[in-house]
Backbone as XML, in Angstrom:
<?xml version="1.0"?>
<chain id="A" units="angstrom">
  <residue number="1" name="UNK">
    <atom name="N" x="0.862" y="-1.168" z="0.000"/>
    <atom name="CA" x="0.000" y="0.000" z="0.000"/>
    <atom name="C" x="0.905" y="1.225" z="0.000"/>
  </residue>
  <residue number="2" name="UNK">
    <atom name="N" x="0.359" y="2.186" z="-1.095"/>
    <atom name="CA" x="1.709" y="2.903" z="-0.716"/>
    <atom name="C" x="0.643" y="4.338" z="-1.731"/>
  </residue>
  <residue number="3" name="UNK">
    <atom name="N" x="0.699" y="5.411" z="-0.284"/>
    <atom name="CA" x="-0.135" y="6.829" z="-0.083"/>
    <atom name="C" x="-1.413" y="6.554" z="-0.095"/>
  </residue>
  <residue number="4" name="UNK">
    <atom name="N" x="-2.431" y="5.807" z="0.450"/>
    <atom name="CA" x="-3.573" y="5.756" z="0.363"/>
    <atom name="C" x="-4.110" y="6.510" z="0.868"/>
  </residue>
  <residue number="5" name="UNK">
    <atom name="N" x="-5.006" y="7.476" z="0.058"/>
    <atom name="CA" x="-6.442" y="8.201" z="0.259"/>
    <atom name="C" x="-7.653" y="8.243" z="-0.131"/>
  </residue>
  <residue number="6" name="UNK">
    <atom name="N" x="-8.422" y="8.367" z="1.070"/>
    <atom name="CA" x="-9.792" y="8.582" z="0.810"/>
    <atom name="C" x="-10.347" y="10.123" z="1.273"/>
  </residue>
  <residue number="7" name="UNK">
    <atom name="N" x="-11.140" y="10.604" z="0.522"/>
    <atom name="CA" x="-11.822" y="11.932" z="1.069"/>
    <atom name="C" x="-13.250" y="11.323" z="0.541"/>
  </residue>
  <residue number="8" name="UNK">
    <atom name="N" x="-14.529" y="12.145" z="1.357"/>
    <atom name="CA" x="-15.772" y="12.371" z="0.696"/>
    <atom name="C" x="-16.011" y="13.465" z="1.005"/>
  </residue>
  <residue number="9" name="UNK">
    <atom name="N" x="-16.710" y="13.816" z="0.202"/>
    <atom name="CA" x="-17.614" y="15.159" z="-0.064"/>
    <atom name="C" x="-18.706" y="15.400" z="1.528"/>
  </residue>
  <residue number="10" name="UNK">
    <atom name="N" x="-18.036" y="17.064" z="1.455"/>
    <atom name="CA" x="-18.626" y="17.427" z="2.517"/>
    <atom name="C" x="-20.051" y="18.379" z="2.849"/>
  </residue>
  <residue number="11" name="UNK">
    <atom name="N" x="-21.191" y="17.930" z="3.168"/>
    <atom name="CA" x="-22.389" y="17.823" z="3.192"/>
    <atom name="C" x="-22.635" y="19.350" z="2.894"/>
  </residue>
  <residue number="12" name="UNK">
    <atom name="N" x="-21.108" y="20.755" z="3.190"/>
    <atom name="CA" x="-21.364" y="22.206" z="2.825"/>
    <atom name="C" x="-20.778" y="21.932" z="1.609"/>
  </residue>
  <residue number="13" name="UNK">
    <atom name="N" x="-21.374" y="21.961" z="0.137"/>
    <atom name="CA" x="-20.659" y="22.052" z="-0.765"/>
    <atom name="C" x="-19.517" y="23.366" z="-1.247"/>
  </residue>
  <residue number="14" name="UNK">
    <atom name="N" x="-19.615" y="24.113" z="0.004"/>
    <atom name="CA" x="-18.519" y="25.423" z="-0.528"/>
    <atom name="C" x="-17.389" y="24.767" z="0.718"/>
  </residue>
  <residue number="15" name="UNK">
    <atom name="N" x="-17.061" y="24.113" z="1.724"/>
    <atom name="CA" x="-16.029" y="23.606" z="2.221"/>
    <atom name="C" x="-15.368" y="22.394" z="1.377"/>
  </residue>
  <residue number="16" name="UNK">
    <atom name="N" x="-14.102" y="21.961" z="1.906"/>
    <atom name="CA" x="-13.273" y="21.098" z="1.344"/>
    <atom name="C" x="-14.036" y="19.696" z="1.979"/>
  </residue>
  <residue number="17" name="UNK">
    <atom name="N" x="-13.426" y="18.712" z="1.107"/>
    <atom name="CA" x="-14.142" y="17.753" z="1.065"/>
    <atom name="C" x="-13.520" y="17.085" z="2.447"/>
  </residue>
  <residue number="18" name="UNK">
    <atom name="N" x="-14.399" y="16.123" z="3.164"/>
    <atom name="CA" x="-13.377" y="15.522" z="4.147"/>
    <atom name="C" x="-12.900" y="14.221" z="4.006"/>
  </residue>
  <residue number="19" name="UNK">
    <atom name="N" x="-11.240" y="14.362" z="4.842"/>
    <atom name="CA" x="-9.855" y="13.605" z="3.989"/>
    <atom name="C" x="-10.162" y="12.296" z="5.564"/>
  </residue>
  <residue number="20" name="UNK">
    <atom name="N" x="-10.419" y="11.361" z="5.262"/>
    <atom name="CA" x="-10.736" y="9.801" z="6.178"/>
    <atom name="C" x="-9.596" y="8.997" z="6.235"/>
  </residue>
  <residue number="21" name="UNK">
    <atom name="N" x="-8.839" y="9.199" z="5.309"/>
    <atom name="CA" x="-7.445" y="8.808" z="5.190"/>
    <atom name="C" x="-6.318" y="9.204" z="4.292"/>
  </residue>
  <residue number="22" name="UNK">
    <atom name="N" x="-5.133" y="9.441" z="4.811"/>
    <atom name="CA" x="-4.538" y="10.706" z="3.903"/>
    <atom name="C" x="-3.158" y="9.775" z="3.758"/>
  </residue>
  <residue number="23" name="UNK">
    <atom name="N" x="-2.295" y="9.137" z="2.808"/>
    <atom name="CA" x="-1.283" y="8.990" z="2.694"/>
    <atom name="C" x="-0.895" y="7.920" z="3.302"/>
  </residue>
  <residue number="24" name="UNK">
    <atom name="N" x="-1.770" y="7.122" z="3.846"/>
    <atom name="CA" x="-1.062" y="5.395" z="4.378"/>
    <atom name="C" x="-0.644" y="4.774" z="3.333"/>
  </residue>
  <residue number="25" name="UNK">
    <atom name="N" x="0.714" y="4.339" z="4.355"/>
    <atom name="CA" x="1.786" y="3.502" z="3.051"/>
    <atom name="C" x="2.327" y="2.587" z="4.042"/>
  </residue>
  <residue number="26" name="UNK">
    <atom name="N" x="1.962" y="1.265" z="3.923"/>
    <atom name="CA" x="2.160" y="-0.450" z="4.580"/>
    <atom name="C" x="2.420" y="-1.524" z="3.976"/>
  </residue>
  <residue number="27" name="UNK">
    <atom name="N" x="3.159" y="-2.406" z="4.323"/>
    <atom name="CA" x="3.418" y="-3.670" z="4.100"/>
    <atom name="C" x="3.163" y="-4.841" z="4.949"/>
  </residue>
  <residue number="28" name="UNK">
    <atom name="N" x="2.251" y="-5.673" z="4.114"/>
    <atom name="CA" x="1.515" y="-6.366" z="5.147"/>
    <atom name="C" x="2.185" y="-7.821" z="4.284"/>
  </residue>
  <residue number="29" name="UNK">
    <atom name="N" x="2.730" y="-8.775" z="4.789"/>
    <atom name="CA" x="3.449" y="-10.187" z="4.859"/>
    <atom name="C" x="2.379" y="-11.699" z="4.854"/>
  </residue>
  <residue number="30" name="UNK">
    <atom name="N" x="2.651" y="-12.726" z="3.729"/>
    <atom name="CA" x="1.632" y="-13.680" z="4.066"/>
    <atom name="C" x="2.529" y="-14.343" z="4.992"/>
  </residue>
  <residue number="31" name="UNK">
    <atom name="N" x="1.377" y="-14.951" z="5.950"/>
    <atom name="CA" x="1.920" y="-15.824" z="7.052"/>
    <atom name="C" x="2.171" y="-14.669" z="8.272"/>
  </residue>
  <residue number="32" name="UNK">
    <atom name="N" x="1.977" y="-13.533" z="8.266"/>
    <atom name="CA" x="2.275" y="-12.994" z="9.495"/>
    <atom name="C" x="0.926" y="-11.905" z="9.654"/>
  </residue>
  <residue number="33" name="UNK">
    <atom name="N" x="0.830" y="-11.665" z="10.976"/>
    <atom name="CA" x="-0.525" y="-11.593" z="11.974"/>
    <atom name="C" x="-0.564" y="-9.376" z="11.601"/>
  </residue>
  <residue number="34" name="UNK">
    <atom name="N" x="-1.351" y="-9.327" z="10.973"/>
    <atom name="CA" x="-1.596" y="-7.786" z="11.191"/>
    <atom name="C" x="-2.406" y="-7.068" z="12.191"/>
  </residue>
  <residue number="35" name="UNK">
    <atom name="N" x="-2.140" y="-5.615" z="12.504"/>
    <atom name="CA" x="-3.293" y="-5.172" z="13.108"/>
    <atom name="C" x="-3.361" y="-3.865" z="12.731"/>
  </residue>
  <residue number="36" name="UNK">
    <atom name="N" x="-4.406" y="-2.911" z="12.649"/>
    <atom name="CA" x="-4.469" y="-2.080" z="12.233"/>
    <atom name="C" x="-4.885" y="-0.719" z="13.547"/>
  </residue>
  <residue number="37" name="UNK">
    <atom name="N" x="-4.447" y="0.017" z="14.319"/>
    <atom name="CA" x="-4.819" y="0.401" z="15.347"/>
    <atom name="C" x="-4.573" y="1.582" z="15.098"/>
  </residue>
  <residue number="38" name="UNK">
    <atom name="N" x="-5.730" y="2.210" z="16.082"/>
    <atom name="CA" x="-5.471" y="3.506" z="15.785"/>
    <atom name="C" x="-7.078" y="4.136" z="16.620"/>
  </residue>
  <residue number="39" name="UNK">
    <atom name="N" x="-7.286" y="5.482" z="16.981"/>
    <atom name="CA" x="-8.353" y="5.445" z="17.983"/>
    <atom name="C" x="-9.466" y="5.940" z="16.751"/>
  </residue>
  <residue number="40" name="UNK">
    <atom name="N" x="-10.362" y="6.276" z="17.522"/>
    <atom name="CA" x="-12.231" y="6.733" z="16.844"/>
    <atom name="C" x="-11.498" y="7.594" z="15.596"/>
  </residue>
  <residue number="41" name="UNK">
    <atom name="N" x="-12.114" y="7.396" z="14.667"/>
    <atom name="CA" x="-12.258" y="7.952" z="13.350"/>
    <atom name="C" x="-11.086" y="8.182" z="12.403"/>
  </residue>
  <residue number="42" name="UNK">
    <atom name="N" x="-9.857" y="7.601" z="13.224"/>
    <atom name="CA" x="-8.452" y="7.599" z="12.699"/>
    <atom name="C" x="-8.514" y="6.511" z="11.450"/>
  </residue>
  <residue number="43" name="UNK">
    <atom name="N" x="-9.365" y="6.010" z="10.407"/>
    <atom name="CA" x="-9.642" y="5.955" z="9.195"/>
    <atom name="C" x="-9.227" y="4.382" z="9.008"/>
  </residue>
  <residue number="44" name="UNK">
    <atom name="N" x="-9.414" y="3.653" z="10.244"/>
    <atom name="CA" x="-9.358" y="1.596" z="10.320"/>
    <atom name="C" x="-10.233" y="1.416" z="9.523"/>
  </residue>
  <residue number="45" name="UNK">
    <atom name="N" x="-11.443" y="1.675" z="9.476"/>
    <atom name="CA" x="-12.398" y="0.800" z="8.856"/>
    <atom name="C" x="-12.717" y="1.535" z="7.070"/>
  </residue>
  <residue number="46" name="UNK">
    <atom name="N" x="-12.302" y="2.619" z="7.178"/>
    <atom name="CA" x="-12.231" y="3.250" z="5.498"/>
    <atom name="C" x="-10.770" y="2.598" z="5.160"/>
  </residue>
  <residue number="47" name="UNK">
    <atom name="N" x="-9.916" y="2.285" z="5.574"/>
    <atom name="CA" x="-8.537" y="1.703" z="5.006"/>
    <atom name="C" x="-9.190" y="0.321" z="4.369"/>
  </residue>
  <residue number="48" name="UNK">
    <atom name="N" x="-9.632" y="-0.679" z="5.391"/>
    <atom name="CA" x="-9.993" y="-2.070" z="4.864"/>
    <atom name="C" x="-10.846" y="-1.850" z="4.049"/>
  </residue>
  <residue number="49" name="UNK">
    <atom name="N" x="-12.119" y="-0.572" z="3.844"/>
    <atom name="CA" x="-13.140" y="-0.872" z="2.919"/>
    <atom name="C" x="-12.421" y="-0.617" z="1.823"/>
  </residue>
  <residue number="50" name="UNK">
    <atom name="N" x="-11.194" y="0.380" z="1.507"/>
    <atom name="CA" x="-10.532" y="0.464" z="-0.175"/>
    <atom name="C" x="-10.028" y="-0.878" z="-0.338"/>
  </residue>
  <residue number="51" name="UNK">
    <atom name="N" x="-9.252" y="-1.380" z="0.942"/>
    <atom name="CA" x="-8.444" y="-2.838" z="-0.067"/>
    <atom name="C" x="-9.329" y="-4.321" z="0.016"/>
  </residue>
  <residue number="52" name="UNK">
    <atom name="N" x="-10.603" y="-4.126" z="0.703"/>
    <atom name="CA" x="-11.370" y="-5.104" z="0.026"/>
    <atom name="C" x="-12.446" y="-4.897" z="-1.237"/>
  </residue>
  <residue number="53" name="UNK">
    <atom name="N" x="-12.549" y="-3.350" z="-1.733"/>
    <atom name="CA" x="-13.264" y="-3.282" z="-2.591"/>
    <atom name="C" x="-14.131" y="-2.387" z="-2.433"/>
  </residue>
  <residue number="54" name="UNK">
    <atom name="N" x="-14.740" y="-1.850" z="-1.170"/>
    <atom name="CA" x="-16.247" y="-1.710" z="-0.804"/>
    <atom name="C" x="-16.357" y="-0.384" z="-1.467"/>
  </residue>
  <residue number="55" name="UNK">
    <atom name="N" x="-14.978" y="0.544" z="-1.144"/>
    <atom name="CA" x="-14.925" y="1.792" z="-1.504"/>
    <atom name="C" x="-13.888" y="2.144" z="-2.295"/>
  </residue>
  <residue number="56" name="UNK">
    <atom name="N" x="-14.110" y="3.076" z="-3.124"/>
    <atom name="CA" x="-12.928" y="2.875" z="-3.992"/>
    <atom name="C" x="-11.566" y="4.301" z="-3.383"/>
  </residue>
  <residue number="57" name="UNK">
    <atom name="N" x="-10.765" y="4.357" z="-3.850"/>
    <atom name="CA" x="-9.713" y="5.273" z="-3.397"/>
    <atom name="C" x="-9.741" y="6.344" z="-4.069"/>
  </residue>
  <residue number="58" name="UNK">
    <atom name="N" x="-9.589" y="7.263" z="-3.235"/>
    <atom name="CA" x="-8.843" y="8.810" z="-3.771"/>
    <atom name="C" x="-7.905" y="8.845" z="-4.320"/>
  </residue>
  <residue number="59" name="UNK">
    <atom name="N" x="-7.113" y="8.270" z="-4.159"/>
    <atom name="CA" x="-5.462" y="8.273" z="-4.447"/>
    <atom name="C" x="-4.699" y="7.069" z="-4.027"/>
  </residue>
  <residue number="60" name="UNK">
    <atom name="N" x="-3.310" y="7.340" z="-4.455"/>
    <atom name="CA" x="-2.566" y="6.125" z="-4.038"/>
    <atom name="C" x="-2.626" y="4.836" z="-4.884"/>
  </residue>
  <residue number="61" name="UNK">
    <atom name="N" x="-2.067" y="3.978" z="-4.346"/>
    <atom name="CA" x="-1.854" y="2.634" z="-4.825"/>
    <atom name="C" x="-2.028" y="1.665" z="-4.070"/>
  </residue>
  <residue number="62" name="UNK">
    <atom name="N" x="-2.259" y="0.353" z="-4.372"/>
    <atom name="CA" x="-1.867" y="-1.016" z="-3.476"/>
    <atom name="C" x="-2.202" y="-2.184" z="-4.620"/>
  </residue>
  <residue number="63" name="UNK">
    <atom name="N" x="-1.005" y="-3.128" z="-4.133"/>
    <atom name="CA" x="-1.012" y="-4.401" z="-4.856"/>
    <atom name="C" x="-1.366" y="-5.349" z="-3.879"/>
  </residue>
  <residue number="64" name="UNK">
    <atom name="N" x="-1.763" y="-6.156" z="-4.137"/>
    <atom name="CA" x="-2.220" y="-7.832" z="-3.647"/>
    <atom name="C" x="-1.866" y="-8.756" z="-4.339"/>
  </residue>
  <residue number="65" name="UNK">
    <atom name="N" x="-0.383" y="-9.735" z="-3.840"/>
    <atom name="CA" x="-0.492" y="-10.862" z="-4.406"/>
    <atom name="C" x="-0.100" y="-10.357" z="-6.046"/>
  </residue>
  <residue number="66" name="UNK">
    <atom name="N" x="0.236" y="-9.111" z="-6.305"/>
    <atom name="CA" x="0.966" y="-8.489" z="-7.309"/>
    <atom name="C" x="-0.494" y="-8.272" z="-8.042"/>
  </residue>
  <residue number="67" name="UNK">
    <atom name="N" x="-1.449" y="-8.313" z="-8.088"/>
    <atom name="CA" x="-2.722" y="-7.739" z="-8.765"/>
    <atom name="C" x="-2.721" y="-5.915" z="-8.239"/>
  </residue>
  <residue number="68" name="UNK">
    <atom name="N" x="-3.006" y="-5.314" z="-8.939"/>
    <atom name="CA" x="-3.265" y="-3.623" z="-8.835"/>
    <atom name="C" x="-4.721" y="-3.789" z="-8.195"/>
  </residue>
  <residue number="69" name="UNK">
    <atom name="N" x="-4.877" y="-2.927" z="-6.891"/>
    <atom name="CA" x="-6.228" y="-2.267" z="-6.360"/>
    <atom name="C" x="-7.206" y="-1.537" z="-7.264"/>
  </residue>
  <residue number="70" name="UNK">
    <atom name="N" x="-6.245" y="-0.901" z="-7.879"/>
    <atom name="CA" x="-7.051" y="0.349" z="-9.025"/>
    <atom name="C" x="-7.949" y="-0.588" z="-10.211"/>
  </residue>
  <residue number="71" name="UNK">
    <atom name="N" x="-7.135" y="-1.815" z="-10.848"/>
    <atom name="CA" x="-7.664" y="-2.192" z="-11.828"/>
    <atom name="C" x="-7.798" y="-3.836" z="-12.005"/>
  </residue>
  <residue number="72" name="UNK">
    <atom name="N" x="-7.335" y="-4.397" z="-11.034"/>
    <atom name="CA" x="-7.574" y="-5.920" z="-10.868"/>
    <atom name="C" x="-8.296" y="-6.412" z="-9.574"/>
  </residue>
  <residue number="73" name="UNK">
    <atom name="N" x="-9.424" y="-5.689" z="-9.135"/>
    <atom name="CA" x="-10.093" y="-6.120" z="-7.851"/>
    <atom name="C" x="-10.923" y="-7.406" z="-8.170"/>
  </residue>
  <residue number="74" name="UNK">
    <atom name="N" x="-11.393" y="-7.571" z="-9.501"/>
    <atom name="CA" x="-11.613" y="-8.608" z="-9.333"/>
    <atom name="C" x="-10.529" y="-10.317" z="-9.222"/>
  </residue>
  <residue number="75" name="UNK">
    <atom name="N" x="-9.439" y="-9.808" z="-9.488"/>
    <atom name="CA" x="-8.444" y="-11.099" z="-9.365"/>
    <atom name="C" x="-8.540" y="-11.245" z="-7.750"/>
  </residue>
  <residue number="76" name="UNK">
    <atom name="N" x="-7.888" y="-9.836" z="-7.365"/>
    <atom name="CA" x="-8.028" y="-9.662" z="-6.153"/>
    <atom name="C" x="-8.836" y="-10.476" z="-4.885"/>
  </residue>
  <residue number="77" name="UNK">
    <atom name="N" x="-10.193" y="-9.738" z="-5.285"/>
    <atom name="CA" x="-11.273" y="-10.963" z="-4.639"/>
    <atom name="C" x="-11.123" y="-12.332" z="-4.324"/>
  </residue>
  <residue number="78" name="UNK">
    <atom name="N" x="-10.587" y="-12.769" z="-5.733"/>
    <atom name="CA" x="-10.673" y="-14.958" z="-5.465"/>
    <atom name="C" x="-9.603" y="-14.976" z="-4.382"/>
  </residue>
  <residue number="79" name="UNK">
    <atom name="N" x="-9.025" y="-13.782" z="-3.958"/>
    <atom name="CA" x="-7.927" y="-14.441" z="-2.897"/>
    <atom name="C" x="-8.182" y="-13.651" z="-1.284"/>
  </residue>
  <residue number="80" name="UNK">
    <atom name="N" x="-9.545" y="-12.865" z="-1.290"/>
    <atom name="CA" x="-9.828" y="-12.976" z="-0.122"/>
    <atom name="C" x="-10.549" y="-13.614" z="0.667"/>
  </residue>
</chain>
């Protein structure tokens, strides 16, 4: 994973949009135990929804298993 962002649009359309995750960049290992921590709204559960699919990204990159996030989610999938 390397600079991941997410923003959504913020409900005043004349403010900036709000940024849920700004620039996470990780390496996560098969065979070894992850965790993702971090307190209330520090952007755990918008991180996993880009790299399983649910939501798509602002920015950034991530590979799986050498498949691209951006354009091979479906290879992706058969291996979660």
């Amino acid at each position: 994973v390397r600079g991941l962002r997410k923003e959504f649009p913020n409900d005043n359309p004349s403010a900036p949009p709000i940024v849920a995750v700004n620039g996470v960049s990780l390496d996560m290992y098969e065979g070894q135990i992850f965790a993702l921590l971090g307190h209330n709204g520090a952007g755990k559960t918008t991180t996993i929804n880009i790299l399983t699919g649910m939501y798509p990204s602002s920015g950034g990159s991530a590979e799986i298993y050498g498949h691209s996030l951006l354009s091979e989610m479906g290879e992706i999938r058969k291996s979660l």
